[in-house]
Steps between C-alpha positions, in 0.01 A plus 500: 500500500757237590277213394314658208766729355813304601636793700798426729463496878709817511212698343369564854820694569471725197457861603235581242291195588513578873402863437206385284368271775548772759300739280220243468489412871751653743387252767607192302828348614673321215648162600874443460623321188595191703140475621390481139769248401459272805129525578265699278607372156541135610153515656362649178668219303351228722154657488510529119629145464217364713245691291646342185487153651140551614402627156663206321338254738158659450537508121618136495643519145515173307825609334767763557751643256824599671750741349852518636819684417852554631672834459775713650437846644713808433664430834611159363260308727331198334127448553239240411128576475178298480160623381178298496227551238161332488134543408224509760178302455339807341795540261668799664877502452699513824875529549712525812871559544567221749867550570810698410812396683875519466660206323868509596550125461620348174214507250496124454192295418493356853514843665229636269287196579540569873370854446195365318433245773528774762236714325262206458537408867479859620168562322355152553491427126441127463656394171309170508162675511552812288612493138812714482666670205834680518606770254873574517782610275703251296802470730622141528493509882131595501413234245690239701323603823156475341596174333540339841142580596342482156253237618350766728582826319467564127786724387445758227778713355435873496403580141619862515839395640543238228400756239766740623760224498415446133553873443841484674597195297400676179733789580792276594459293182501808274850652530422801280179566693689474828756752371222735392337486845838566660539812286154606617608461864803718431282770345265502797789511749663786309194720551362376831826523696612842382293809576668698220428234239146460626441875456618471140256214444217699661574791268469281193189328638335843522631587155337198332179526704555212741425488871807572710570172672788277601571187300407168658800309637496122469538295818609136475258373763195689372268338247460670160785731597679501164170538315403810699848644455499455122144630477605822673811531282304454178239751614780753553711394202505839329584692818768246597663520156514881513632498857772248420608708202521814714696319770724335240425153637487199268144386446343181381562352158210453263523128569469557874190713446343231281571232761345721768188565292463131412553398861219729620266361233569138593490559874184712512267196538736357765474829689120517470452139604736523798293792630175316430589180685653695789167628629414444864121533491417237240598148408741486206577131444217476245678755279829308477418275202323782307792733567758247383294459186492877453878528533555210262279662236672836530848344489399301194394823331826674593700205365344561158598868509716658226730624777777245554564636850135482604480146362821401683381621841157339453659166402723495807213608725282219366773244569543625858125497553484135392790421732333662802148369439528148356202370700283808465550512125344153499227634734538357851187354659473753783539795262254344255241463775549862609464621141182299448350646817564857382196626304733713286709208371288188543472443123872514416614145570248284319288496188166416659308559820492124557881480485532786748253349744669159477847650549398690811300203632805274463722758669263517800505124542870462431465318169704573190364601165735529207236518230432872520670761287769740624533855379798552276643820357445388143123491560500875453529624145355849533712805574445619854513859619853574628357714780239246610629247750197282439519526120632148431224348713239671284630297206383183669141387473269745675287214627507123513276273304213382713479122498250251633607182675217264576729279707586770756277449801725633777334808662843659547599441139170641379544806723852553366375470144233760573772735629702463182195570286461842660652800323864588556544833680738776385872433537546827687236416761604370838 
């Protein structure tokens, strides 16, 4: 329970827990909490750590992707964590949480680098023999730390984190939108922090046929927080309006409501994509370029809307997206390679199978190729389905042109070309 469910050591002193164990086996003598904290749990940690090290040594991965983050607990204690991800020789995905430790020192690049070095040394990870990738947030101290070892570790910014920073920047660069969201927070607080007001809201929810539920409160540190809040407010708009009238509380202006509705429309693909790339059981780097393309297409459509407010938010969001993803919008090599290796998206970057094979071949051998095409939002002229996240991708060519190249004799290049000539699988498949 302590290791799996994060229960405190004091759980062994809880009356109910002791009575349960006594009911199961009156002969069992439960160890004291200090025995757990000083002996049992440390031994369990060491045993588990050794199993992880043995597993990693047996698997002998050729590359490892590390994810790391720094955060502060509710008790105001800073922590840093490290997780390793890799594929086994039979293509099974493996991930291990290698370390979580307090980080009370200044969060400078040097101190972060020391933490990384400690993990590598602790788990016998030889940076000179294993290709390492590091996915972190966009904090300058993390970027500086990785920059000092970039000859050994390839740093990759967390796509979801960058996406959410673009969302935050969109809000801060739209004063009227920011004011509208603030009014939404006030509405939620008015009902969620007063039992009397909440009962009035529940009454009107029943009256208009809605499920009785609390409104979602936005939290600054939680991704998609404002989107989920506004979505819940709009869903309960009629009940909220009636409740505010009964309570004689000033409600939103028509302009505020329009900003809220436009914000939810623009941010829906951001919300969907953040959830998609945040999965733990599948690789998501291959979806980054297609997802950026999807967002660009949808923003371009919103910019052409008859609604001035919808167009305004979409224009600002597009500018912030370009600011946060200057390299990815030009298609970085590592993301291009990942996209080409995904059977769902392998035909998006180039016009022909030969171009795709050559691009991936050059990426494998570290050569550059600037002759291939890049996907651009203006390539799509058809109207996509607003509810279909993959709609804009369907506007691209369903398959590449098959080309013959009599000069290509490399077995690897021919094998890659054969892969690109196979049919693309459904976008929704994993």
